Short mmCIF file of C-alpha atoms and ligand atoms in Angstrom, two decimals:
data_model
loop_
_atom_site.label_atom_id
_atom_site.label_comp_id
_atom_site.label_asym_id
_atom_site.label_seq_id
_atom_site.Cartn_x
_atom_site.Cartn_y
_atom_site.Cartn_z
CA MET A 1 -17.06 -63.10 61.31
CA ARG A 2 -18.30 -66.43 62.78
CA ILE A 3 -15.76 -67.95 64.73
CA ALA A 4 -15.75 -71.69 66.47
CA ILE A 5 -12.72 -72.14 69.01
CA VAL A 6 -12.50 -75.89 69.52
CA THR A 7 -10.46 -77.30 72.56
CA SER A 8 -9.86 -80.31 74.92
CA GLU A 9 -9.83 -78.05 77.90
CA ALA A 10 -10.98 -74.04 78.40
CA ALA A 11 -10.91 -72.19 81.79
CA PRO A 12 -13.20 -72.01 83.51
CA PHE A 13 -14.89 -75.21 82.80
CA SER A 14 -12.05 -77.59 82.83
CA LYS A 15 -7.97 -77.15 83.14
CA THR A 16 -4.89 -79.19 83.33
CA GLY A 17 -2.74 -76.48 82.08
CA GLY A 18 -2.03 -73.31 79.91
CA LEU A 19 -4.18 -74.62 77.27
CA ALA A 20 -7.08 -74.36 79.10
CA ASP A 21 -6.06 -70.49 80.32
CA VAL A 22 -5.34 -69.44 76.65
CA ALA A 23 -8.27 -71.06 74.70
CA GLY A 24 -10.85 -69.71 77.49
CA ALA A 25 -9.20 -66.14 77.64
CA LEU A 26 -8.88 -66.07 73.72
CA PHE A 27 -12.80 -67.12 73.55
CA ARG A 28 -13.56 -64.13 76.22
CA GLU A 29 -11.68 -61.70 74.41
CA TYR A 30 -13.87 -62.34 71.15
CA VAL A 31 -17.07 -61.96 73.21
CA LYS A 32 -16.02 -59.13 74.68
CA CYS A 33 -15.28 -57.88 71.84
CA GLY A 34 -18.63 -58.28 70.54
CA LEU A 35 -17.64 -61.08 67.58
CA THR A 36 -19.84 -63.94 66.68
CA ALA A 37 -17.66 -66.66 68.79
CA TYR A 38 -18.68 -69.84 70.16
CA LEU A 39 -16.66 -72.36 72.00
CA PHE A 40 -16.83 -76.03 71.77
CA VAL A 41 -15.14 -78.41 74.93
CA PRO A 42 -16.15 -82.05 76.05
CA LEU A 43 -18.55 -82.16 79.20
CA TYR A 44 -16.12 -83.50 82.02
CA ARG A 45 -17.11 -84.54 85.51
CA ALA A 46 -15.61 -81.61 86.85
CA THR A 47 -17.14 -79.14 84.76
CA VAL A 48 -20.74 -80.49 85.68
CA ARG A 49 -19.84 -80.76 89.38
CA GLN A 50 -18.73 -76.94 89.08
CA PHE A 51 -21.10 -75.32 86.53
CA GLY A 52 -24.04 -77.62 86.70
CA PRO A 53 -26.57 -75.20 87.26
CA PHE A 54 -25.30 -73.00 84.64
CA ILE A 55 -25.36 -75.61 81.61
CA ARG A 56 -28.89 -77.16 80.02
CA ARG A 57 -29.36 -79.49 77.14
CA THR A 58 -29.71 -78.06 73.82
CA GLY A 59 -32.17 -80.66 72.97
CA LEU A 60 -29.57 -81.78 70.28
CA GLU A 61 -28.53 -85.28 70.03
CA LEU A 62 -26.55 -87.40 67.29
CA ASP A 63 -25.22 -90.76 66.79
CA VAL A 64 -21.63 -90.22 66.02
CA ALA A 65 -19.42 -92.91 64.24
CA VAL A 66 -16.60 -94.55 66.23
CA GLY A 67 -14.77 -96.90 64.26
CA ARG A 68 -17.88 -99.47 63.43
CA GLU A 69 -19.81 -98.47 65.85
CA THR A 70 -21.56 -95.27 66.97
CA ALA A 71 -21.86 -93.37 70.21
CA ARG A 72 -24.26 -90.73 71.70
CA CYS A 73 -23.43 -87.22 71.63
CA THR A 74 -25.77 -85.01 73.62
CA VAL A 75 -24.92 -81.38 72.99
CA TRP A 76 -25.07 -78.88 76.15
CA CYS A 77 -24.70 -75.17 76.45
CA ALA A 78 -24.05 -72.38 78.85
CA ARG A 79 -23.46 -68.78 77.74
CA ILE A 80 -20.39 -66.45 78.12
CA ALA A 81 -21.61 -62.52 79.02
CA ALA A 82 -19.57 -59.69 77.86
CA SER A 83 -18.21 -59.12 81.28
CA GLY A 84 -16.79 -62.93 81.28
CA ASP A 85 -19.21 -64.27 83.60
CA VAL A 86 -20.82 -67.56 82.82
CA THR A 87 -24.39 -67.50 82.47
CA LEU A 88 -27.69 -70.10 81.62
CA SER A 89 -28.84 -69.40 78.26
CA ASP A 90 -32.24 -69.24 77.21
CA GLU A 91 -33.93 -72.17 75.28
CA GLY A 92 -33.59 -71.57 71.67
CA THR A 93 -30.99 -69.24 71.89
CA GLU A 94 -27.98 -71.71 70.89
CA ARG A 95 -27.02 -69.94 67.79
CA GLU A 96 -26.63 -66.63 69.77
CA PRO A 97 -22.67 -65.52 70.19
CA GLY A 98 -20.97 -66.07 73.40
CA THR A 99 -22.76 -69.80 73.27
CA VAL A 100 -20.40 -72.61 74.68
CA PHE A 101 -21.25 -75.97 73.47
CA PHE A 102 -20.22 -78.99 75.53
CA ILE A 103 -20.03 -82.42 73.77
CA GLY A 104 -21.36 -85.03 76.19
CA ASN A 105 -21.19 -88.67 76.25
CA ASP A 106 -20.65 -90.39 79.98
CA ASP A 107 -18.57 -93.07 78.75
CA PHE A 108 -16.21 -91.05 77.33
CA PHE A 109 -15.87 -87.49 79.32
CA ASP A 110 -17.80 -88.51 82.82
CA ARG A 111 -14.34 -89.43 84.41
CA GLU A 112 -12.30 -88.03 87.19
CA ASP A 113 -9.25 -86.89 85.13
CA LEU A 114 -9.23 -85.13 81.68
CA TYR A 115 -6.72 -87.15 80.01
CA GLY A 116 -5.47 -90.06 82.17
CA THR A 117 -4.76 -91.02 85.99
CA ALA A 118 -1.28 -91.41 87.82
CA SER A 119 -0.36 -94.37 86.04
CA GLY A 120 -0.76 -93.21 82.63
CA GLU A 121 -2.75 -91.76 79.41
CA PHE A 122 -6.29 -93.44 79.43
CA GLY A 123 -6.34 -96.23 76.95
CA ASP A 124 -9.06 -95.07 74.97
CA ASN A 125 -8.27 -91.69 74.05
CA ASP A 126 -7.93 -92.36 70.15
CA ARG A 127 -11.84 -93.10 70.33
CA ARG A 128 -12.39 -90.15 73.33
CA PHE A 129 -10.89 -87.55 70.99
CA ALA A 130 -12.19 -88.91 67.27
CA PHE A 131 -15.82 -88.65 68.78
CA PHE A 132 -15.00 -85.28 70.54
CA CYS A 133 -13.96 -84.02 66.54
CA ARG A 134 -16.65 -85.50 64.79
CA SER A 135 -19.34 -84.48 67.18
CA VAL A 136 -18.16 -81.01 67.04
CA VAL A 137 -18.16 -80.84 62.87
CA GLU A 138 -21.75 -82.68 62.86
CA THR A 139 -23.12 -80.04 65.86
CA CYS A 140 -22.03 -77.20 63.61
CA ARG A 141 -23.53 -78.43 60.65
CA SER A 142 -26.96 -79.37 62.47
CA MET A 143 -26.94 -75.95 64.39
CA GLY A 144 -26.34 -74.46 60.93
CA LEU A 145 -23.53 -72.48 62.48
CA GLY A 146 -22.33 -71.22 58.83
CA LEU A 147 -18.30 -70.84 60.15
CA ASP A 148 -16.14 -68.51 58.64
CA VAL A 149 -13.16 -70.04 61.14
CA VAL A 150 -13.19 -73.08 62.96
CA HIS A 151 -10.12 -72.69 65.16
CA CYS A 152 -8.57 -75.75 66.62
CA HIS A 153 -6.12 -76.04 69.41
CA ASP A 154 -3.47 -79.29 70.20
CA TRP A 155 -3.86 -83.02 68.79
CA GLU A 156 -7.23 -83.73 70.68
CA THR A 157 -8.88 -81.08 67.83
CA ALA A 158 -6.60 -82.18 65.03
CA LEU A 159 -8.86 -84.57 63.03
CA ILE A 160 -11.15 -81.27 62.49
CA PRO A 161 -9.29 -79.86 59.88
CA LEU A 162 -8.44 -83.27 58.30
CA TYR A 163 -12.37 -84.21 58.07
CA LEU A 164 -12.95 -80.67 56.55
CA LYS A 165 -10.45 -81.60 54.01
CA THR A 166 -11.67 -85.21 53.42
CA ALA A 167 -15.72 -86.46 54.43
CA TYR A 168 -16.90 -82.89 54.43
CA ARG A 169 -14.99 -81.33 51.62
CA ASN A 170 -17.85 -81.05 49.66
CA ASP A 171 -20.39 -80.16 52.13
CA PRO A 172 -22.13 -76.99 51.46
CA SER A 173 -22.38 -75.97 55.73
CA PHE A 174 -18.49 -75.84 55.57
CA ALA A 175 -17.95 -74.41 51.93
CA LYS A 176 -16.67 -70.69 53.55
CA THR A 177 -14.84 -72.29 56.43
CA LYS A 178 -11.30 -72.04 57.07
CA SER A 179 -9.17 -74.18 59.49
CA VAL A 180 -6.86 -72.65 61.86
CA PHE A 181 -4.65 -75.02 63.89
CA THR A 182 -2.74 -73.88 66.95
CA ILE A 183 0.56 -75.77 68.69
CA HIS A 184 0.62 -75.38 71.72
CA ASN A 185 3.43 -77.96 72.60
CA LEU A 186 4.79 -80.16 69.64
CA GLY A 187 5.89 -82.56 72.15
CA TYR A 188 2.32 -83.96 72.94
CA GLN A 189 1.14 -85.47 69.67
CA GLY A 190 -1.63 -88.07 70.11
CA HIS A 191 0.23 -91.62 69.09
CA PHE A 192 -1.98 -94.37 68.59
CA PRO A 193 -1.37 -97.96 67.02
CA PRO A 194 -2.45 -98.15 63.21
CA LEU A 195 -6.25 -99.59 64.17
CA SER A 196 -6.91 -95.90 65.03
CA MET A 197 -7.20 -95.02 61.67
CA GLU A 198 -10.53 -96.92 61.57
CA VAL A 199 -11.42 -95.69 65.11
CA ALA A 200 -11.25 -92.18 63.54
CA GLY A 201 -13.22 -92.93 60.26
CA LEU A 202 -9.88 -92.19 58.03
CA SER A 203 -8.94 -94.07 54.94
CA TRP A 204 -5.78 -96.37 55.02
CA ASP A 205 -4.85 -93.98 51.95
CA LEU A 206 -3.55 -91.64 54.78
CA PHE A 207 -1.66 -94.21 56.70
CA ARG A 208 1.74 -92.96 54.81
CA PRO A 209 4.74 -90.49 56.05
CA GLU A 210 3.05 -87.87 53.82
CA GLY A 211 -0.26 -88.46 55.31
CA ILE A 212 -0.68 -88.92 59.52
CA GLU A 213 1.39 -92.16 59.76
CA PHE A 214 4.53 -91.68 62.12
CA TYR A 215 6.98 -94.65 62.72
CA GLY A 216 4.46 -97.19 62.23
CA LYS A 217 1.73 -95.40 64.43
CA VAL A 218 -1.13 -93.00 63.64
CA ASN A 219 -0.12 -89.57 64.65
CA TYR A 220 -3.17 -87.33 65.48
CA LEU A 221 -1.35 -83.80 65.65
CA LYS A 222 -0.08 -84.45 61.92
CA ALA A 223 -3.68 -84.33 60.57
CA GLY A 224 -3.62 -80.79 61.66
CA LEU A 225 -0.22 -80.20 60.49
CA ILE A 226 -0.67 -81.23 56.77
CA SER A 227 -4.72 -80.21 56.60
CA ALA A 228 -5.31 -76.79 58.31
CA ASP A 229 -5.24 -73.76 56.33
CA ILE A 230 -3.37 -72.14 58.77
CA LEU A 231 -1.00 -73.11 61.13
CA THR A 232 -0.20 -71.11 64.33
CA THR A 233 1.92 -71.78 67.36
CA VAL A 234 2.05 -69.73 70.64
CA SER A 235 5.31 -67.18 70.08
CA GLU A 236 7.54 -66.01 67.33
CA THR A 237 10.50 -67.97 68.87
CA TYR A 238 8.89 -71.03 69.12
CA ALA A 239 7.41 -71.05 65.55
CA LYS A 240 11.11 -70.74 64.61
CA GLU A 241 12.38 -73.56 66.74
CA ILE A 242 9.96 -75.94 65.57
CA LEU A 243 11.37 -76.02 62.23
CA THR A 244 14.46 -77.28 63.52
CA PRO A 245 15.14 -81.01 64.44
CA GLU A 246 16.30 -79.70 67.96
CA PHE A 247 12.55 -78.74 68.97
CA GLY A 248 11.00 -80.44 65.94
CA PHE A 249 9.77 -83.86 67.73
CA GLY A 250 10.26 -85.69 64.38
CA LEU A 251 7.89 -83.32 62.73
CA ASP A 252 10.00 -80.34 61.99
CA GLY A 253 10.23 -81.91 58.13
CA VAL A 254 6.42 -81.91 58.03
CA LEU A 255 6.28 -78.07 59.58
CA ARG A 256 9.55 -77.07 57.05
CA LYS A 257 6.90 -78.00 54.32
CA ARG A 258 4.01 -75.62 55.71
CA ALA A 259 6.33 -73.02 57.00
CA GLU A 260 4.47 -70.50 54.52
CA VAL A 261 1.14 -70.76 56.49
CA LEU A 262 2.98 -71.17 60.16
CA VAL A 263 2.73 -67.79 62.16
CA GLY A 264 3.75 -67.27 65.92
CA ILE A 265 1.59 -65.58 67.77
CA VAL A 266 2.37 -64.88 71.77
CA ASP A 267 -0.40 -65.62 74.06
CA GLY A 268 -1.65 -63.43 76.75
CA ILE A 269 -2.96 -63.93 80.05
CA ASP A 270 -6.31 -62.99 81.09
CA TYR A 271 -6.05 -59.49 82.88
CA GLY A 272 -9.61 -60.64 84.82
CA ASP A 273 -7.99 -63.25 86.39
CA TRP A 274 -4.35 -62.28 86.85
CA ASP A 275 -4.66 -58.50 88.39
CA PRO A 276 -2.86 -58.06 91.19
CA SER A 277 -4.83 -54.77 91.91
CA THR A 278 -8.32 -56.63 92.20
CA ASP A 279 -6.93 -60.10 92.94
CA THR A 280 -9.84 -61.68 95.48
CA ARG A 281 -7.52 -64.88 95.72
CA ILE A 282 -4.69 -62.85 97.52
CA PRO A 283 -4.65 -61.50 101.04
CA HIS A 284 -3.66 -58.19 100.02
CA VAL A 285 -3.69 -56.14 96.62
CA PHE A 286 -1.05 -54.26 95.42
CA THR A 287 0.11 -52.10 92.37
CA ALA A 288 3.36 -50.95 91.00
CA ASP A 289 3.27 -47.64 93.05
CA ASP A 290 2.46 -49.26 96.09
CA LEU A 291 3.94 -52.50 96.84
CA SER A 292 3.01 -52.87 100.27
CA GLY A 293 0.29 -55.31 99.34
CA LYS A 294 2.83 -57.36 98.12
CA GLU A 295 5.17 -57.29 101.33
CA GLN A 296 1.94 -58.46 103.29
CA CYS A 297 1.62 -61.34 100.81
CA ARG A 298 5.28 -62.57 100.83
CA ARG A 299 4.79 -62.63 104.91
CA GLU A 300 1.55 -64.53 104.51
CA LEU A 301 3.12 -67.00 101.89
CA ILE A 302 6.19 -67.72 104.46
CA LYS A 303 3.77 -68.20 106.99
CA ARG A 304 1.48 -70.48 104.99
CA CYS A 305 4.88 -72.66 103.44
CA GLY A 306 6.52 -72.74 107.32
CA LEU A 307 9.55 -71.30 106.02
CA LYS A 308 12.22 -69.98 108.21
CA GLY A 309 14.92 -67.57 107.74
CA ARG A 310 16.20 -63.72 107.09
CA ARG A 311 13.35 -61.37 106.21
CA THR A 312 15.22 -59.52 103.86
CA GLY A 313 16.32 -62.77 101.67
CA PRO A 314 14.53 -63.26 98.41
CA VAL A 315 11.52 -65.53 98.05
CA LEU A 316 12.28 -68.08 95.09
CA CYS A 317 9.38 -69.93 93.65
CA PHE A 318 8.29 -72.45 90.66
CA VAL A 319 4.98 -72.82 89.78
CA GLY A 320 4.22 -75.74 87.04
CA ARG A 321 4.15 -79.00 85.82
CA LEU A 322 6.62 -81.88 86.95
CA ALA A 323 7.82 -82.44 83.73
CA GLY A 324 11.10 -82.74 81.94
CA GLN A 325 10.16 -80.37 79.70
CA LYS A 326 9.86 -77.49 82.55
CA GLY A 327 13.56 -78.07 83.61
CA ILE A 328 12.76 -80.05 86.71
CA ASP A 329 16.44 -81.76 86.51
CA ILE A 330 18.32 -78.59 86.80
CA LEU A 331 16.08 -76.86 89.04
CA ILE A 332 16.72 -79.69 91.76
CA GLU A 333 20.46 -79.29 91.28
CA ALA A 334 20.48 -75.29 91.20
CA LEU A 335 18.36 -75.33 94.48
CA PRO A 336 20.67 -75.84 97.12
CA ARG A 337 23.43 -73.39 95.66
CA ALA A 338 20.67 -70.77 94.93
CA LEU A 339 19.62 -70.77 98.73
CA ARG A 340 23.31 -69.18 99.59
CA GLY A 341 22.50 -65.76 100.33
CA GLY A 342 19.59 -66.30 102.32
CA ALA A 343 16.83 -67.19 99.95
CA LEU A 344 13.92 -69.20 100.63
CA CYS A 345 12.03 -71.21 97.98
CA VAL A 346 8.24 -72.32 97.62
CA VAL A 347 7.62 -75.25 94.93
CA LEU A 348 4.14 -75.54 93.53
CA GLY A 349 3.83 -78.37 91.05
CA THR A 350 2.50 -81.67 90.23
CA GLY A 351 3.60 -84.67 87.39
CA GLU A 352 6.12 -87.07 87.17
CA GLN A 353 6.56 -89.19 90.45
CA ARG A 354 10.17 -89.28 90.09
CA TYR A 355 10.43 -85.59 90.46
CA HIS A 356 8.06 -85.30 93.00
CA ASP A 357 10.07 -87.84 95.16
CA ARG A 358 13.43 -86.18 94.58
CA LEU A 359 11.45 -82.54 95.28
CA ALA A 360 10.22 -83.91 98.38
CA ALA A 361 13.60 -85.29 99.48
CA LEU A 362 15.10 -82.30 98.80
CA ALA A 363 12.56 -80.28 100.95
CA GLY A 364 13.45 -82.64 103.61
CA ASP A 365 17.21 -81.76 103.30
CA PHE A 366 16.39 -78.18 103.50
CA PRO A 367 13.20 -77.71 106.08
CA GLY A 368 12.12 -74.12 106.68
CA LYS A 369 13.95 -73.03 103.34
CA ILE A 370 12.49 -75.34 100.87
CA HIS A 371 8.82 -75.71 101.10
CA PHE A 372 7.13 -78.26 98.28
CA HIS A 373 3.35 -78.31 97.65
CA SER A 374 2.53 -81.31 95.34
CA VAL A 375 -1.32 -80.18 94.72
CA PHE A 376 -2.86 -78.41 91.80
CA ASP A 377 -4.23 -75.70 93.43
CA GLU A 378 -5.14 -72.07 91.44
CA ALA A 379 -5.75 -70.08 94.76
CA LEU A 380 -2.44 -70.82 96.13
CA ALA A 381 -0.76 -70.19 92.95
CA HIS A 382 -1.94 -66.97 93.04
CA LEU A 383 -0.17 -66.58 96.41
CA VAL A 384 2.73 -67.95 95.07
CA TYR A 385 3.00 -65.31 92.30
CA ALA A 386 1.64 -62.46 94.31
CA GLY A 387 4.28 -63.47 97.40
CA SER A 388 7.61 -64.45 96.03
CA ASP A 389 10.34 -62.07 94.79
CA ILE A 390 11.62 -64.54 92.11
CA PHE A 391 10.09 -66.93 89.72
CA LEU A 392 12.21 -69.99 88.43
CA MET A 393 11.56 -71.09 85.05
CA PRO A 394 14.20 -73.25 83.76
CA SER A 395 12.43 -74.73 81.06
CA LEU A 396 14.25 -77.13 78.36
CA TYR A 397 12.00 -75.89 76.06
CA GLU A 398 9.03 -73.46 76.58
CA PRO A 399 6.28 -72.82 73.56
CA CYS A 400 5.22 -69.97 75.28
CA GLY A 401 4.83 -70.28 79.04
CA LEU A 402 2.32 -67.79 81.06
CA GLY A 403 4.10 -68.51 84.14
CA GLN A 404 6.45 -65.69 83.33
CA MET A 405 4.01 -63.26 82.20
CA ILE A 406 1.78 -63.82 85.51
CA ALA A 407 4.71 -63.65 87.50
CA MET A 408 5.59 -60.01 86.08
CA ARG A 409 2.38 -58.67 86.25
CA TYR A 410 2.78 -59.63 90.34
CA GLY A 411 6.04 -58.15 90.18
CA THR A 412 7.88 -61.14 90.50
CA ILE A 413 11.03 -61.52 88.41
CA PRO A 414 11.57 -64.17 86.15
CA VAL A 415 14.78 -66.26 86.00
CA ALA A 416 14.22 -68.10 82.68
CA ARG A 417 15.85 -70.01 80.29
CA MET A 418 15.97 -67.83 76.84
CA THR A 419 13.62 -70.25 74.92
CA GLY A 420 10.31 -69.92 72.88
CA GLY A 421 7.74 -67.57 74.84
CA SER A 422 9.94 -66.91 77.56
CA ALA A 423 12.31 -65.49 75.13
CA ASP A 424 9.83 -63.18 73.46
CA THR A 425 8.13 -61.69 76.61
CA VAL A 426 11.26 -61.31 79.23
CA VAL A 427 13.46 -58.45 78.55
CA HIS A 428 17.09 -59.53 79.79
CA VAL A 429 18.72 -57.17 82.70
CA SER A 430 21.98 -56.99 80.88
CA HIS A 431 23.34 -54.18 83.38
CA VAL A 432 22.53 -54.59 87.23
CA GLU A 433 24.28 -51.14 87.31
CA HIS A 434 21.71 -49.19 85.42
CA PHE A 435 19.34 -50.39 88.12
CA LEU A 436 21.49 -49.75 90.94
CA CYS A 437 22.57 -46.46 90.24
CA GLY A 438 19.35 -44.78 88.53
CA ASP A 439 19.77 -43.62 85.31
CA LEU A 440 23.45 -42.56 85.72
CA PHE A 441 25.14 -44.85 83.62
CA GLY A 442 22.44 -45.88 81.16
CA GLU A 443 18.67 -46.63 80.97
CA ALA A 444 17.24 -49.29 83.50
CA LYS A 445 16.09 -51.89 80.73
CA GLY A 446 14.84 -55.06 81.62
CA THR A 447 12.40 -57.37 83.23
CA GLY A 448 13.90 -60.24 84.29
CA PHE A 449 17.18 -62.44 83.89
CA LEU A 450 17.68 -65.01 80.98
CA PHE A 451 20.10 -67.77 80.27
CA GLY A 452 21.01 -69.66 77.46
CA GLU A 453 22.91 -73.03 78.10
CA TYR A 454 20.61 -75.74 79.78
CA SER A 455 22.98 -76.34 82.79
CA ALA A 456 22.28 -75.64 86.45
CA GLU A 457 25.60 -73.88 86.37
CA ALA A 458 24.41 -71.20 83.62
CA PHE A 459 20.76 -70.98 85.81
CA VAL A 460 22.56 -70.47 88.93
CA ALA A 461 24.41 -67.59 87.59
CA GLN A 462 21.72 -65.53 86.66
CA ILE A 463 19.80 -66.38 90.10
CA TYR A 464 22.85 -64.87 91.68
CA ARG A 465 22.75 -61.91 89.68
CA ALA A 466 18.97 -61.47 90.69
CA VAL A 467 19.68 -62.03 94.34
CA CYS A 468 22.42 -59.61 94.05
CA LEU A 469 20.28 -56.89 92.71
CA HIS A 470 17.53 -57.91 95.19
CA ARG A 471 19.85 -56.64 98.22
CA SER A 472 19.18 -53.20 96.99
CA ALA A 473 15.47 -52.16 97.76
CA GLU A 474 15.45 -49.13 95.32
CA ALA A 475 17.18 -51.11 92.70
CA TRP A 476 14.72 -53.92 93.14
CA LYS A 477 11.63 -51.47 92.88
CA ARG A 478 12.99 -50.17 89.66
CA LEU A 479 12.92 -53.74 88.41
CA ILE A 480 9.62 -54.34 89.64
CA ARG A 481 8.26 -51.57 87.85
CA ASN A 482 9.84 -52.56 84.62
CA ALA A 483 8.04 -55.84 84.91
CA MET A 484 4.38 -54.54 86.08
CA SER A 485 4.36 -52.02 83.22
CA GLY A 486 4.55 -54.81 80.46
CA ASP A 487 1.36 -55.29 78.14
CA PHE A 488 0.71 -59.22 78.50
CA SER A 489 -3.35 -58.66 77.82
CA TRP A 490 -4.89 -60.62 75.41
CA GLU A 491 -5.94 -57.57 73.47
CA LEU A 492 -2.97 -57.33 70.95
CA SER A 493 -2.81 -61.13 70.41
CA ALA A 494 -6.52 -61.46 69.93
CA GLN A 495 -6.16 -58.86 67.11
CA LYS A 496 -3.46 -60.81 65.39
CA TYR A 497 -5.62 -63.86 65.40
CA LEU A 498 -8.25 -61.95 63.75
CA GLU A 499 -6.11 -60.52 61.08
CA LEU A 500 -4.82 -63.82 60.37
CA TYR A 501 -7.89 -64.97 59.73
CA ALA A 502 -9.30 -62.28 57.77
CA GLY A 503 -6.03 -62.48 55.60
CA ARG A 504 -5.74 -66.15 53.97
CA GLU A 505 -8.03 -67.88 51.67
CA ARG A 506 -9.24 -71.38 52.32
P1 ADP B 601 2.02 -75.67 80.69
O1 ADP B 601 3.12 -76.04 79.46
O2 ADP B 601 1.85 -76.35 81.40
O3 ADP B 601 0.69 -75.24 79.98
P2 ADP B 601 2.24 -73.04 81.08
O4 ADP B 601 3.05 -71.86 81.55
O5 ADP B 601 1.76 -72.53 79.57
O6 ADP B 601 2.35 -73.95 81.19
O7 ADP B 601 0.74 -72.81 82.06
C1 ADP B 601 0.65 -73.32 83.03
C2 ADP B 601 -0.60 -72.98 83.95
O8 ADP B 601 -0.93 -73.73 84.94
C3 ADP B 601 -0.27 -71.50 84.50
O9 ADP B 601 -1.39 -70.68 84.57
C4 ADP B 601 0.37 -71.85 86.12
O10 ADP B 601 0.25 -71.34 87.07
C5 ADP B 601 -0.91 -73.42 86.31
N1 ADP B 601 -0.16 -74.11 87.32
C6 ADP B 601 0.70 -74.99 86.89
N2 ADP B 601 0.95 -75.99 87.82
C7 ADP B 601 -0.10 -75.45 88.83
C8 ADP B 601 -0.08 -76.19 89.95
N3 ADP B 601 0.39 -76.90 90.63
N4 ADP B 601 -1.27 -75.47 90.89
C9 ADP B 601 -2.21 -74.26 90.22
N5 ADP B 601 -1.78 -73.92 88.98
C10 ADP B 601 -0.50 -74.58 88.42
#
């Protein structure tokens, strides 16, 4: 089976969030399994800065239509080895499995940021990603990749399934190509003014509610939703949630019409990147059987963050985007109460200025108790996951969420809102007594704490249960062992995608 994964970001080449982890890890898993897989991503400035020596020109250059003009697409490549390492590919070997194709155009992608700056999204994102989508299709055609599956992710790539159903419908290069479109977060849709229909080279016939019009605007995400052969999203619970007005962001009706091709497959985490027993980014490695390294990471984290408190109190943490979706409002409301009982807290996140200001003020009110790091720092994230005891994830909604899985793998117990992927990956501790008394009164089941109502009260109630259990070292160790024994690897999820690719006809 010949598969192309198309995404606007993929680790390790470019990353602003979970999409990069997921697309990069899925691709590496396919390569590891010996499948004929290709990856398509834009060639951003940050990619060149970090991977320049491994990236070479393929020799393919195309003039790609963007509205009434054309833009030059230069196709670059690198290779991912079965080990997951990035390597330079030999000339003339572009069609070999494991090739990463980078779509280059300096006007569009040679920028410091991927999608926009702190003051807002780039004004030409409709052009940038229409160009990217068309360039990918043209590259597949010119290279003669003969794809069975083109697997697109999020709105930036959503025009591809529509192009395959319209402009390229009768193109023999795509006669057997199925399109799969994965929704990572329905909250991000790519809304643009009507004239973007022309930028994307689409017929005005499609500018209607059954097409890709959305309340007077063009909605790129809708292009994928109405035209992909298979739709997926990143957890089973989220696949059900997005069919309802509460989680549907105005597209639940469109999705209900396509419900029979919509499947939820939970993301995994990259076990190469996230393994506490081999992690080179943490000062001390550890396993479920020997947690002494975790204790040392904890000390290091407390020291680095300048926290002061009782050695026995738990360290709480939050790692993620500072956005309404992540539940920052109730996090800020809950934190002062969560600190009772001697807890300390580290917050690592970047995002909306209003949350940044409020968190900075809160950290100022609780010096030595709350530390706020407003940076995107992957190495620090590893230390935070490893050195904390409790991971806070009060999301308003959470399509899948990687943080809770990473936390559990590092023996850090999630307190999470029961929505989307956190509902599917965290097993709620229903009876703390089972942990406190061994198996005396029943099996100690559970890997974390979940709450349903979106309120600081409901959140704090579960934090308190976690903090109480943390007071018993033995009980806490039992809980850590449960959390660390979960399987969040990509193997199972990648297998499910492969079955899905094989199972449905175009
Ligand atoms: P999202 O909705 O942002 O995609 P996920 O939980 O799916 O959320 O993935 C977020 C990813 O980004 C995780 O790997 C998390 O560790 C990482 N991350 C988020 N914020 C930061 C930060 N400030 N520094 C380092 N890593 C971060």
